[in-house]
Tab-separated table of N, CA and C in Angstrom:
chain	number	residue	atom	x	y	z
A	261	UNK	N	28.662	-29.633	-22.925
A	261	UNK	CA	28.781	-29.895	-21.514
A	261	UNK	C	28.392	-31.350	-21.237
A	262	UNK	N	29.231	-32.141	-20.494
A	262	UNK	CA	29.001	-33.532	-20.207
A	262	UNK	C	28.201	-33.632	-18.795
A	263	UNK	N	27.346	-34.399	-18.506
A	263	UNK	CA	26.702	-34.463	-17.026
A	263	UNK	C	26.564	-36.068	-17.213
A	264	UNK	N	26.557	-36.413	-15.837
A	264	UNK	CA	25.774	-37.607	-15.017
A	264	UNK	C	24.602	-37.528	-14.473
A	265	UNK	N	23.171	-38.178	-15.264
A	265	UNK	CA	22.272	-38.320	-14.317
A	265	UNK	C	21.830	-39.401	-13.769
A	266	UNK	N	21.656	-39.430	-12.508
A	266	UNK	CA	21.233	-40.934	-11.781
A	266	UNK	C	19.666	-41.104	-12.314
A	267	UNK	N	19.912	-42.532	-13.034
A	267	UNK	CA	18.915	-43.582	-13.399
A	267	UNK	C	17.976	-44.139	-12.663
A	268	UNK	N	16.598	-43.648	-13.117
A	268	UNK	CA	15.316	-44.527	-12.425
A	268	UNK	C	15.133	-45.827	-13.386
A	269	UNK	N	14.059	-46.443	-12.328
A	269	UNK	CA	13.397	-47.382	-12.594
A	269	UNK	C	12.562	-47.300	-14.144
A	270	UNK	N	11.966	-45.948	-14.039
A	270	UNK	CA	11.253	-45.464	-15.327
A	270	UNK	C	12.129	-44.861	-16.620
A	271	UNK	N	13.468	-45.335	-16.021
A	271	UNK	CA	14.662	-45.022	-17.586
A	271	UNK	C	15.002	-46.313	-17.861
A	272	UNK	N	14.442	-46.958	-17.941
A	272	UNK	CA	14.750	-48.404	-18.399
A	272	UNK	C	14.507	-48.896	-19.736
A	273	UNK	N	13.768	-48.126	-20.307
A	273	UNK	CA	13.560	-48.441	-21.494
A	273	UNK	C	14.793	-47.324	-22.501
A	274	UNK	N	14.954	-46.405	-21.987
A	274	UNK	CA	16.266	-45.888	-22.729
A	274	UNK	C	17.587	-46.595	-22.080
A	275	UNK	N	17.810	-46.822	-21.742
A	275	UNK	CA	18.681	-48.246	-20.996
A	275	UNK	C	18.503	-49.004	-22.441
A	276	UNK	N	17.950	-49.943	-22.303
A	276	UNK	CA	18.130	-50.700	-23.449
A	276	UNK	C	18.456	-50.323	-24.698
A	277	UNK	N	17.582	-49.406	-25.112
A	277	UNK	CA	17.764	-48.691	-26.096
A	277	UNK	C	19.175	-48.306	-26.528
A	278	UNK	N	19.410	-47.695	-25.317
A	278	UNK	CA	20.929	-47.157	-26.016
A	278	UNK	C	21.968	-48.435	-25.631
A	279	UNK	N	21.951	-49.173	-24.940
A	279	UNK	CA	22.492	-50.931	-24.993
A	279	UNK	C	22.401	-50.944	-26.128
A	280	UNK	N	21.194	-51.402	-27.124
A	280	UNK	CA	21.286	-52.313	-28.531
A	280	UNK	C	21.651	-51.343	-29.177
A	281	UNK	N	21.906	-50.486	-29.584
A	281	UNK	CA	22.813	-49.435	-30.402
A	281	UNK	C	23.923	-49.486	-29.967
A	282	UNK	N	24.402	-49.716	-28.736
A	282	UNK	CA	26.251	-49.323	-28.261
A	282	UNK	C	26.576	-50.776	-28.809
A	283	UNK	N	25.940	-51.395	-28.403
A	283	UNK	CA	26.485	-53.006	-28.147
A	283	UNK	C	26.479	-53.806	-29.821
A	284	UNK	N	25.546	-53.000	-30.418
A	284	UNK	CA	25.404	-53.731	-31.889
A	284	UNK	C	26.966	-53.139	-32.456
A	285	UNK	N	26.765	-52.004	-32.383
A	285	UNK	CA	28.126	-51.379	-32.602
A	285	UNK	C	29.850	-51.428	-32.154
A	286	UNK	N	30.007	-51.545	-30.863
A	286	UNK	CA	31.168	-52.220	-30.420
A	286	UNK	C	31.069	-53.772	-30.764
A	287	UNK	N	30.302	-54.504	-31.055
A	287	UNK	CA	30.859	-55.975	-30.488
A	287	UNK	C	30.226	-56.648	-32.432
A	288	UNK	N	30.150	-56.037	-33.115
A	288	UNK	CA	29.730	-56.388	-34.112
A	288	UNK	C	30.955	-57.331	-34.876
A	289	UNK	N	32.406	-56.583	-35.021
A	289	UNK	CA	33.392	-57.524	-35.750
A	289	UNK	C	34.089	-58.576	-34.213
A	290	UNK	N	33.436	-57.991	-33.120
A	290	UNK	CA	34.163	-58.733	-32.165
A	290	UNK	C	33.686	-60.127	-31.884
A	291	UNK	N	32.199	-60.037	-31.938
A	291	UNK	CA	31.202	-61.865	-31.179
A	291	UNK	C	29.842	-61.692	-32.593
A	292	UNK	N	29.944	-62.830	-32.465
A	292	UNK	CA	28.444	-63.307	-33.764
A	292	UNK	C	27.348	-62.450	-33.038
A	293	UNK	N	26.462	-61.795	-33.878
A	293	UNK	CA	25.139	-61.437	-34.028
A	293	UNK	C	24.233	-62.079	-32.817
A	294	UNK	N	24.103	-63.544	-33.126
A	294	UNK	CA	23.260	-64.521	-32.153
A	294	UNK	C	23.905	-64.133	-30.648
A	295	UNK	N	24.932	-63.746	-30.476
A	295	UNK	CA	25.748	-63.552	-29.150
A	295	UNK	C	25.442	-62.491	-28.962
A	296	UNK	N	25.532	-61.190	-28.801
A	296	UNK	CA	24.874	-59.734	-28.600
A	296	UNK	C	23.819	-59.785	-28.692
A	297	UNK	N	22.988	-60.296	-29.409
A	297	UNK	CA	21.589	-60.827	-29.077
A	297	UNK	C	21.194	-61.282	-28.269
A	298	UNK	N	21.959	-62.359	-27.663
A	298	UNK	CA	21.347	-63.592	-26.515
A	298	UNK	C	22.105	-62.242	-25.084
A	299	UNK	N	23.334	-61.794	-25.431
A	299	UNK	CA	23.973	-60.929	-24.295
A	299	UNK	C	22.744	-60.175	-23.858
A	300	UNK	N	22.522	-59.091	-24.598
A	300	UNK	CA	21.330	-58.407	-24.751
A	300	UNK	C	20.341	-58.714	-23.814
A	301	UNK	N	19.241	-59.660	-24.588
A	301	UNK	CA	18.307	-60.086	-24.089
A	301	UNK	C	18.422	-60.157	-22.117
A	302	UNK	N	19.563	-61.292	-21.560
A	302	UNK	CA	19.772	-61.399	-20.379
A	302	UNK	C	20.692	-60.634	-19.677
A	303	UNK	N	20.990	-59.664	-20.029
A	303	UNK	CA	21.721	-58.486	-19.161
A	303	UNK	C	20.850	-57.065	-19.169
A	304	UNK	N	20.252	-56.921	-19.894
A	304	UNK	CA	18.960	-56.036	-20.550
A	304	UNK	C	17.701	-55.864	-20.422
A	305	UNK	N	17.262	-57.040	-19.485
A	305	UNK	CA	16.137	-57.594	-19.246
A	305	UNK	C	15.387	-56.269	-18.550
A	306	UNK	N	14.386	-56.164	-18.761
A	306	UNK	CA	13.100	-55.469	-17.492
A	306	UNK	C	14.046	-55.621	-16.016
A	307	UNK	N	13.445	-56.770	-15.961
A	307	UNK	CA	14.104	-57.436	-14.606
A	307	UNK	C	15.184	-57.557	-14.128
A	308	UNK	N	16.143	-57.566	-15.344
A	308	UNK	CA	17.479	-57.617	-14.297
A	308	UNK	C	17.825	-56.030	-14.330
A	309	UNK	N	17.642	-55.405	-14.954
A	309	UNK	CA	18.172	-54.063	-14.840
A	309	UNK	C	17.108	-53.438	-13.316
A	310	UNK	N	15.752	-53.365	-13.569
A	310	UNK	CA	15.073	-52.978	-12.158
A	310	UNK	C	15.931	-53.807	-11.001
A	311	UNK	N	15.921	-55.169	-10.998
A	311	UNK	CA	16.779	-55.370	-9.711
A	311	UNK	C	18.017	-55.206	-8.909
A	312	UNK	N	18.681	-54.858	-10.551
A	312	UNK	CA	19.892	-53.677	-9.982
A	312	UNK	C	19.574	-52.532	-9.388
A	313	UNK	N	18.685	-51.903	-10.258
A	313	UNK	CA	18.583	-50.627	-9.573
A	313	UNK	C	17.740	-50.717	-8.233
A	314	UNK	N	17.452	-51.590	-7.465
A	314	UNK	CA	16.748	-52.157	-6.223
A	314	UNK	C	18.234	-51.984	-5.290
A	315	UNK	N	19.840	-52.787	-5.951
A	315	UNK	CA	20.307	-52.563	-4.946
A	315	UNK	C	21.091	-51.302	-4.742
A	316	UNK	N	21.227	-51.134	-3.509
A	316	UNK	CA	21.515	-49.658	-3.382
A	316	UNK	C	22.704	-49.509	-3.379
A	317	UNK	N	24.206	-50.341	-3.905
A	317	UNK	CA	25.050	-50.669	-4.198
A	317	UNK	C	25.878	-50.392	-5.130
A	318	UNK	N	24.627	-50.611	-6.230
A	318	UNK	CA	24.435	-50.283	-7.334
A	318	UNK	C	24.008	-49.431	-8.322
A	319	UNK	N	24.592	-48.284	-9.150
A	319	UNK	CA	24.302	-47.325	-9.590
A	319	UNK	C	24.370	-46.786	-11.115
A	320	UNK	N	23.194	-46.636	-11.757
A	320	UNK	CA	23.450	-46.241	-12.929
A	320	UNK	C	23.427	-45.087	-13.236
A	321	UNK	N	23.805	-44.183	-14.248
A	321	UNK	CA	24.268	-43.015	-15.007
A	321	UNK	C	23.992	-42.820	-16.168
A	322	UNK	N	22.900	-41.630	-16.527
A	322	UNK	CA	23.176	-41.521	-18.150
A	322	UNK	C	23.863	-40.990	-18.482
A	323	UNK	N	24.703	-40.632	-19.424
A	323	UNK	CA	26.045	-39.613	-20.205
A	323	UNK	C	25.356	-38.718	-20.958
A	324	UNK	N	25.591	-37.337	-20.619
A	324	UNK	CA	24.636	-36.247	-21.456
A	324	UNK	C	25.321	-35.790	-22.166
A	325	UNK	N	25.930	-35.538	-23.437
A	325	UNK	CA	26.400	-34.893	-23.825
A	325	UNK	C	25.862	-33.709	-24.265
A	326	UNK	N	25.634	-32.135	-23.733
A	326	UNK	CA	24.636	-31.168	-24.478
A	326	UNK	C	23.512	-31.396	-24.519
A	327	UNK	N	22.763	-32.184	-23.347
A	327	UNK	CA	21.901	-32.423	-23.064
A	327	UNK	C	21.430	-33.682	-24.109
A	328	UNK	N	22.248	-34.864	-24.657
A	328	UNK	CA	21.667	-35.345	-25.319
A	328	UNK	C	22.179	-36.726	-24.808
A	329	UNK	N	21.781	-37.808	-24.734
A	329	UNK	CA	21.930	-39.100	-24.357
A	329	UNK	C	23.109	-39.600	-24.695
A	330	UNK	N	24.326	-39.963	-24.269
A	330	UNK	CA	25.189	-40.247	-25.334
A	330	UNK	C	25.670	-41.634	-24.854
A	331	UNK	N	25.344	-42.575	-23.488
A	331	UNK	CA	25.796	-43.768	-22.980
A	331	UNK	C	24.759	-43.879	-21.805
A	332	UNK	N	25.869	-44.462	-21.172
A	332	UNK	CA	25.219	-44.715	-19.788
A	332	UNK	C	26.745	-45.754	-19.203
A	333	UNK	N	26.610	-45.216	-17.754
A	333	UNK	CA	27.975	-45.972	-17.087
A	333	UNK	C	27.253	-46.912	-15.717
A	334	UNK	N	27.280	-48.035	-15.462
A	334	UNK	CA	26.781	-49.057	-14.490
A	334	UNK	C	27.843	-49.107	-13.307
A	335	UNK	N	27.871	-49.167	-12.007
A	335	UNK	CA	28.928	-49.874	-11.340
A	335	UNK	C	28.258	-49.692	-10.038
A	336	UNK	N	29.248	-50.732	-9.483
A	336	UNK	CA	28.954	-51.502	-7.843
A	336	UNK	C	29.672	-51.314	-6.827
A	337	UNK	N	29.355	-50.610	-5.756
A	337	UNK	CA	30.555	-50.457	-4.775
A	337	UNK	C	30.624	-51.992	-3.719
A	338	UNK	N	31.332	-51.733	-3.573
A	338	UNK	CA	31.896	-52.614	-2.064
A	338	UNK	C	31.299	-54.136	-2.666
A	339	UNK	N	31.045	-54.301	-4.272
A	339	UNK	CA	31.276	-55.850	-5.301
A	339	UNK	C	32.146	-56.808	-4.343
A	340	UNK	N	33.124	-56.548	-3.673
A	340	UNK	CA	34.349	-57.521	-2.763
A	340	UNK	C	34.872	-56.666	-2.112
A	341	UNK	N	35.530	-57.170	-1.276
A	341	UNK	CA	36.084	-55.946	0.102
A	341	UNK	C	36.915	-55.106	-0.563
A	342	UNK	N	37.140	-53.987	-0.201
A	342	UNK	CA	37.291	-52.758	-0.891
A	342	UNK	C	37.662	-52.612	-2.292
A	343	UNK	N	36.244	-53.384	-2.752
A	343	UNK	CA	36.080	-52.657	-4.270
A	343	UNK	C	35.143	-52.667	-4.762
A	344	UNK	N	35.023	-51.606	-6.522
A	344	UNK	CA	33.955	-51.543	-6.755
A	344	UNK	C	34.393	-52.490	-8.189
A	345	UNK	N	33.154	-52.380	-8.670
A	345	UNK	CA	33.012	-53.036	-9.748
A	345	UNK	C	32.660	-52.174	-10.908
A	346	UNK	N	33.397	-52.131	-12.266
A	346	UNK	CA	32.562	-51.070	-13.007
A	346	UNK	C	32.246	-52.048	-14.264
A	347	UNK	N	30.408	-52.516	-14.059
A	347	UNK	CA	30.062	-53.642	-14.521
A	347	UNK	C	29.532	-53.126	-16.281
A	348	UNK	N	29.505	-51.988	-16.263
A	348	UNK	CA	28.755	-51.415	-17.932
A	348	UNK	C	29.375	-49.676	-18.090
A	349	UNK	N	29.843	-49.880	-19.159
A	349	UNK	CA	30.065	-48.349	-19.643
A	349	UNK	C	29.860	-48.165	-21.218
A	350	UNK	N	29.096	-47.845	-21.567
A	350	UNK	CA	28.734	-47.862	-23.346
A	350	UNK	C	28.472	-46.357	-23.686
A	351	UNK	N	29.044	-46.191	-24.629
A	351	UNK	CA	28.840	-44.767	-25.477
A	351	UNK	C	28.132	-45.064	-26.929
A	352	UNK	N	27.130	-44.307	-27.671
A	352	UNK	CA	27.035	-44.231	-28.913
A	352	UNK	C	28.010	-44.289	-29.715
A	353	UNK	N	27.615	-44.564	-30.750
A	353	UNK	CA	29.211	-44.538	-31.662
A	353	UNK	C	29.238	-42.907	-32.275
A	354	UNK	N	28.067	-41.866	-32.275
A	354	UNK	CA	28.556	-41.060	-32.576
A	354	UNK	C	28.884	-40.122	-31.735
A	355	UNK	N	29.070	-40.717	-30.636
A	355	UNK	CA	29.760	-39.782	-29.356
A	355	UNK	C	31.205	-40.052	-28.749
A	356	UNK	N	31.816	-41.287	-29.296
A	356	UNK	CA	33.207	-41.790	-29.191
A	356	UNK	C	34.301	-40.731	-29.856
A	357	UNK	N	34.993	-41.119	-29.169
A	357	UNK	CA	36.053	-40.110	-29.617
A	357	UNK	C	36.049	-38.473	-29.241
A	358	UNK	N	35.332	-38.214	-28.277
A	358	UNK	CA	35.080	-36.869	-27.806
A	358	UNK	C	35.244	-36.632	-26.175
A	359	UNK	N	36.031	-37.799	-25.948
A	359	UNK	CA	36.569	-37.721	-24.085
A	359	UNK	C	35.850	-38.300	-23.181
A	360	UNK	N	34.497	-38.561	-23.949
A	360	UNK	CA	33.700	-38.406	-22.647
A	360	UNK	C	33.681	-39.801	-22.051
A	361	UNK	N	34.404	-41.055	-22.716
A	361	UNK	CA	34.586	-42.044	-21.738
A	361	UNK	C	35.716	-42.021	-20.593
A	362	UNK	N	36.691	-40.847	-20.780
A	362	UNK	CA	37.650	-40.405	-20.153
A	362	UNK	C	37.158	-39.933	-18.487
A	363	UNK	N	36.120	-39.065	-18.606
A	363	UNK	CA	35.061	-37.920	-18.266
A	363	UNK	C	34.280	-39.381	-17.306
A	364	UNK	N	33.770	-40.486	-17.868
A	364	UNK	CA	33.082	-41.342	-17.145
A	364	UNK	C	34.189	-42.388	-16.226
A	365	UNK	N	34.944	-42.393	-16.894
A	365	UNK	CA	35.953	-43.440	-15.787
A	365	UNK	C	36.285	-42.232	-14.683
A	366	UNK	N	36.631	-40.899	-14.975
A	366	UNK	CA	37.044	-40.027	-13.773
A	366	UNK	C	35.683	-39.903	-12.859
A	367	UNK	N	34.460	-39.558	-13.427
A	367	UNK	CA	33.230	-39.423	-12.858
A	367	UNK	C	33.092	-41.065	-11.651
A	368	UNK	N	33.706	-42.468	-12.384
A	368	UNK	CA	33.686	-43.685	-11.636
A	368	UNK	C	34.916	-43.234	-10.318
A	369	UNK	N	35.657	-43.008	-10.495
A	369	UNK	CA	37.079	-42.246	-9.624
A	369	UNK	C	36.993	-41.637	-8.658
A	370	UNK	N	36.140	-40.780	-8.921
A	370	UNK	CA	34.936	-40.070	-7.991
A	370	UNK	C	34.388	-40.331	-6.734
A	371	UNK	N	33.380	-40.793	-7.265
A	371	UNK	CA	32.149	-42.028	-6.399
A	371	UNK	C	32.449	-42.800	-5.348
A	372	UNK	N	33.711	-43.950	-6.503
A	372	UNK	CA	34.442	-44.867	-5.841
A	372	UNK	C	35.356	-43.905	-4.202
A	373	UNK	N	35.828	-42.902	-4.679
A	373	UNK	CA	36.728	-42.033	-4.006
A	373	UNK	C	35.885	-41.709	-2.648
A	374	UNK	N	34.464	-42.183	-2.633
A	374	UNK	CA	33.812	-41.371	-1.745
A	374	UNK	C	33.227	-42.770	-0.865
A	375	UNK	N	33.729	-43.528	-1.075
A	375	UNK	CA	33.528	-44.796	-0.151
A	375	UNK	C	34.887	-45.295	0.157
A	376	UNK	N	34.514	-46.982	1.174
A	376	UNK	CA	35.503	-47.090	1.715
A	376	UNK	C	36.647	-48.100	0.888
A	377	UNK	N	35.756	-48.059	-0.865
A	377	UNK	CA	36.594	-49.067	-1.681
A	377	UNK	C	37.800	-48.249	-2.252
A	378	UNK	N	38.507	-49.357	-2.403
A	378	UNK	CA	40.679	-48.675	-2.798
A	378	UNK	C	40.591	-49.775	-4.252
A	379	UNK	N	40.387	-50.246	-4.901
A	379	UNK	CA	39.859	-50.585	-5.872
A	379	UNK	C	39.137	-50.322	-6.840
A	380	UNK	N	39.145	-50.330	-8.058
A	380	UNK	CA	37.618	-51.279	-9.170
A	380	UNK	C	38.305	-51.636	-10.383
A	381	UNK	N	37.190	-52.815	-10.185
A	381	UNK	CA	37.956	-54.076	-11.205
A	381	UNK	C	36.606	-53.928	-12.535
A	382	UNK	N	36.917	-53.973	-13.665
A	382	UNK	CA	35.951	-54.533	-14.753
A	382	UNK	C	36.990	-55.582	-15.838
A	383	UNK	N	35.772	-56.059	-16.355
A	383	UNK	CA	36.125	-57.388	-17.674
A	383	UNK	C	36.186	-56.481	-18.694
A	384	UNK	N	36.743	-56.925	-19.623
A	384	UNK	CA	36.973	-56.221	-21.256
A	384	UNK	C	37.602	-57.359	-21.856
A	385	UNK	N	36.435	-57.292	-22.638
A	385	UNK	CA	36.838	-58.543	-24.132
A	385	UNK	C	38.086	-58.376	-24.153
A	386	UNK	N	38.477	-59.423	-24.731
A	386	UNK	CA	40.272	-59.488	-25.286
A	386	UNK	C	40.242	-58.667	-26.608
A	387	UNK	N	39.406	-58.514	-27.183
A	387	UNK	CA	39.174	-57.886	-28.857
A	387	UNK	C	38.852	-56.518	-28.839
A	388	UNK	N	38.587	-56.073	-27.412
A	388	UNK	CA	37.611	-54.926	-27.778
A	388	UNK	C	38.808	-53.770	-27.367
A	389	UNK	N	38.758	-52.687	-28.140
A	389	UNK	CA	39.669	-51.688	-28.122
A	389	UNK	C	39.722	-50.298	-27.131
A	390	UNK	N	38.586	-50.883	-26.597
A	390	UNK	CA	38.383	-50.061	-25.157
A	390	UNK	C	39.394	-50.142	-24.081
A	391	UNK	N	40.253	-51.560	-24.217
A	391	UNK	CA	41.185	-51.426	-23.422
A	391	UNK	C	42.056	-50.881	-23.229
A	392	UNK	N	42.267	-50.369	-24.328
A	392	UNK	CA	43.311	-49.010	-24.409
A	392	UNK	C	42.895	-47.803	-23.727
A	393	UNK	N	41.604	-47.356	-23.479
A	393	UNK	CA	41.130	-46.518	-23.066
A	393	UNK	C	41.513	-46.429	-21.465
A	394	UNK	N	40.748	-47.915	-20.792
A	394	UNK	CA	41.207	-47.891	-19.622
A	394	UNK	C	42.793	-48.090	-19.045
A	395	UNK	N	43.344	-48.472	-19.932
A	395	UNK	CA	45.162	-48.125	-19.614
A	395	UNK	C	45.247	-47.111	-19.935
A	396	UNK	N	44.507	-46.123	-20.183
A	396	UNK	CA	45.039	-44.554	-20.551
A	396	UNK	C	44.784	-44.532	-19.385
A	397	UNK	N	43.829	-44.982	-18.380
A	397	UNK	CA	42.856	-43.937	-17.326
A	397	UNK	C	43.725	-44.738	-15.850
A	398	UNK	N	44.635	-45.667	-16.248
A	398	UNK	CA	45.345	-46.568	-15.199
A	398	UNK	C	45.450	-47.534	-14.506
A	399	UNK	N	44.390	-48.326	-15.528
A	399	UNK	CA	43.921	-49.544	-15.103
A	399	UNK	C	45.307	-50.552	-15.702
A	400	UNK	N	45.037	-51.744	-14.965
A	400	UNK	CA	46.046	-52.446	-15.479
A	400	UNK	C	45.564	-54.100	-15.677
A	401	UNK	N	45.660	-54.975	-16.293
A	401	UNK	CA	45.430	-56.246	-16.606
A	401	UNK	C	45.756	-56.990	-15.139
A	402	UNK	N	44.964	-57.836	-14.721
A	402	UNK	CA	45.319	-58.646	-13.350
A	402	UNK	C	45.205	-60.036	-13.887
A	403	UNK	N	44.461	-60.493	-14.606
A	403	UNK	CA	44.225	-61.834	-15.343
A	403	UNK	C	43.458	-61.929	-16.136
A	404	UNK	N	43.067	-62.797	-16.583
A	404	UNK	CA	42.453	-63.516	-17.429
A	404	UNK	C	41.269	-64.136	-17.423
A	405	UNK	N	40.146	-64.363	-18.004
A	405	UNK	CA	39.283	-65.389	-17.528
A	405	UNK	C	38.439	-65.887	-18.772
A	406	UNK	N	38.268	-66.525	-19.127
A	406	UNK	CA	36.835	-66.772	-19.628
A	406	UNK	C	35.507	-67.768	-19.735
A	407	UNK	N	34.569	-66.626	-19.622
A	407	UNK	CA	33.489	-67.275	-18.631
A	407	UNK	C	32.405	-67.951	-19.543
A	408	UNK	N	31.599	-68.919	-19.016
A	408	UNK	CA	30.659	-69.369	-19.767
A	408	UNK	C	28.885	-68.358	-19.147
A	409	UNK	N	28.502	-67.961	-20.162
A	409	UNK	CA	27.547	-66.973	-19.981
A	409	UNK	C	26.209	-67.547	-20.045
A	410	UNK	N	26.147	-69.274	-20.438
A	410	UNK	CA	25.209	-70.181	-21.176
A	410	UNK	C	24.512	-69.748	-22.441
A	411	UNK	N	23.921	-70.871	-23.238
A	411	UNK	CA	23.337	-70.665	-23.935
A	411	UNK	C	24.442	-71.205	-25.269
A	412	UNK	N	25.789	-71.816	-24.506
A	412	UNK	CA	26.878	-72.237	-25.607
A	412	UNK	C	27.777	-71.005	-25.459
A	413	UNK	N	27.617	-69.871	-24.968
A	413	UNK	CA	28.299	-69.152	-25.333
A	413	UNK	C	29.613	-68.696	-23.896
A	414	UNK	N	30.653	-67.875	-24.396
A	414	UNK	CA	31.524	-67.567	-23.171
A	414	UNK	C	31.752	-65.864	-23.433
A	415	UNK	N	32.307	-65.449	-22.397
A	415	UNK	CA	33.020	-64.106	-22.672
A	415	UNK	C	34.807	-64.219	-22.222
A	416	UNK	N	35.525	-64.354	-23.585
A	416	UNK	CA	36.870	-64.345	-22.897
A	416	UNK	C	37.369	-62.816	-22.836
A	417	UNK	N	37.770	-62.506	-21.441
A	417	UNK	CA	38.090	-61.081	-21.134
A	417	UNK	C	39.417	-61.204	-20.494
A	418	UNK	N	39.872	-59.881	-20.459
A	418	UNK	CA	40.884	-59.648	-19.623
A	418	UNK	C	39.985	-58.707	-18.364
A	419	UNK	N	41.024	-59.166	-17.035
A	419	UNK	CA	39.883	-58.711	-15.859
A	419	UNK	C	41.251	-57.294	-15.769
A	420	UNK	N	40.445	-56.227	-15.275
A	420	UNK	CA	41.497	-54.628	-15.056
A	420	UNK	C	41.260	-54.436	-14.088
A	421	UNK	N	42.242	-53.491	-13.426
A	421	UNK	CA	42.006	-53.012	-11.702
A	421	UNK	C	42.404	-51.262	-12.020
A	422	UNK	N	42.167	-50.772	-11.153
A	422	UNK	CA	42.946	-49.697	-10.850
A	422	UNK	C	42.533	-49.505	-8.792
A	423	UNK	N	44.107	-49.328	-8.459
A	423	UNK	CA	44.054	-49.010	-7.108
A	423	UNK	C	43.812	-47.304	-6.802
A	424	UNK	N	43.974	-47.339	-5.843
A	424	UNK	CA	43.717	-45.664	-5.140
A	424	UNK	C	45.290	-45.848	-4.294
């Protein structure tokens, strides 16, 4: 059985946790070591994750699979006029391949469905094979970008939408 539970302040340390396991794992043949590292560190932070969860905008999710931890999904409503943003979605690697990122973009479908956004847009590496996932779910490529994240480093992504 798959569930969503809404994320405290005091799940922050499994937050990370399951970050440096998803993230070592997806992005390992994709960006150098030093880069998921430095990503890590400043998206991962104590602090920036509590101050997300400060705004009320903003909402995190753990992924249960059978009662067992298997991701966690991040996103932002009303990010730009009617839309949301779906800023983090990571699964374990030994929970891939069993729907349940399918299960979390519909669970985002949802949410989104229940405000006044007709939108949500997320980034996805150009390398990373998740994008296939979200063109299963109906997202579609709008452009291009790539950003400088500092520290020397960039993220070149393709930006996705899906309308309502």
């Amino acid at each position: 059985m798959v569930e969503f539970i809404k994320a405290a302040e005091k799940d922050i340390p499994l937050f990370q946790q399951l970050a440096e396991k998803s993230w070592n794992a997806a992005y390992r043949n994709i960006l150098p070591q030093d880069q998921i590292d430095y990503m890590l560190k400043e998206m991962y932070s104590h602090q920036e994750i509590s101050d997300q969860l400060k705004n009320p905008n903003y909402h995190y999710y753990f992924i249960l699979n059978n009662g067992s931890a298997a991701g966690f999904i991040g996103f932002e409503f009303h990010y730009e006029k009617d839309t949301a943003k779906l800023h983090r979605i990571y699964l374990l690697e030994e929970f891939k391949g069993k729907g349940l990122g399918k299960k979390a973009i519909n669970f985002l479908k949802e949410k989104v469905a229940e405000t006044s956004d007709r939108r949500i847009i997320l980034n996805v590496n150009k390398d990373n094979p998740a994008k296939k996932i979200y063109e299963s779910q109906g997202f579609s490529v709008f452009a291009e970008g790539i950003f400088d994240i500092g520290n020397g480093y960039v993220m070149d992504d393709y930006l996705m939408e899906y309308r309502f």
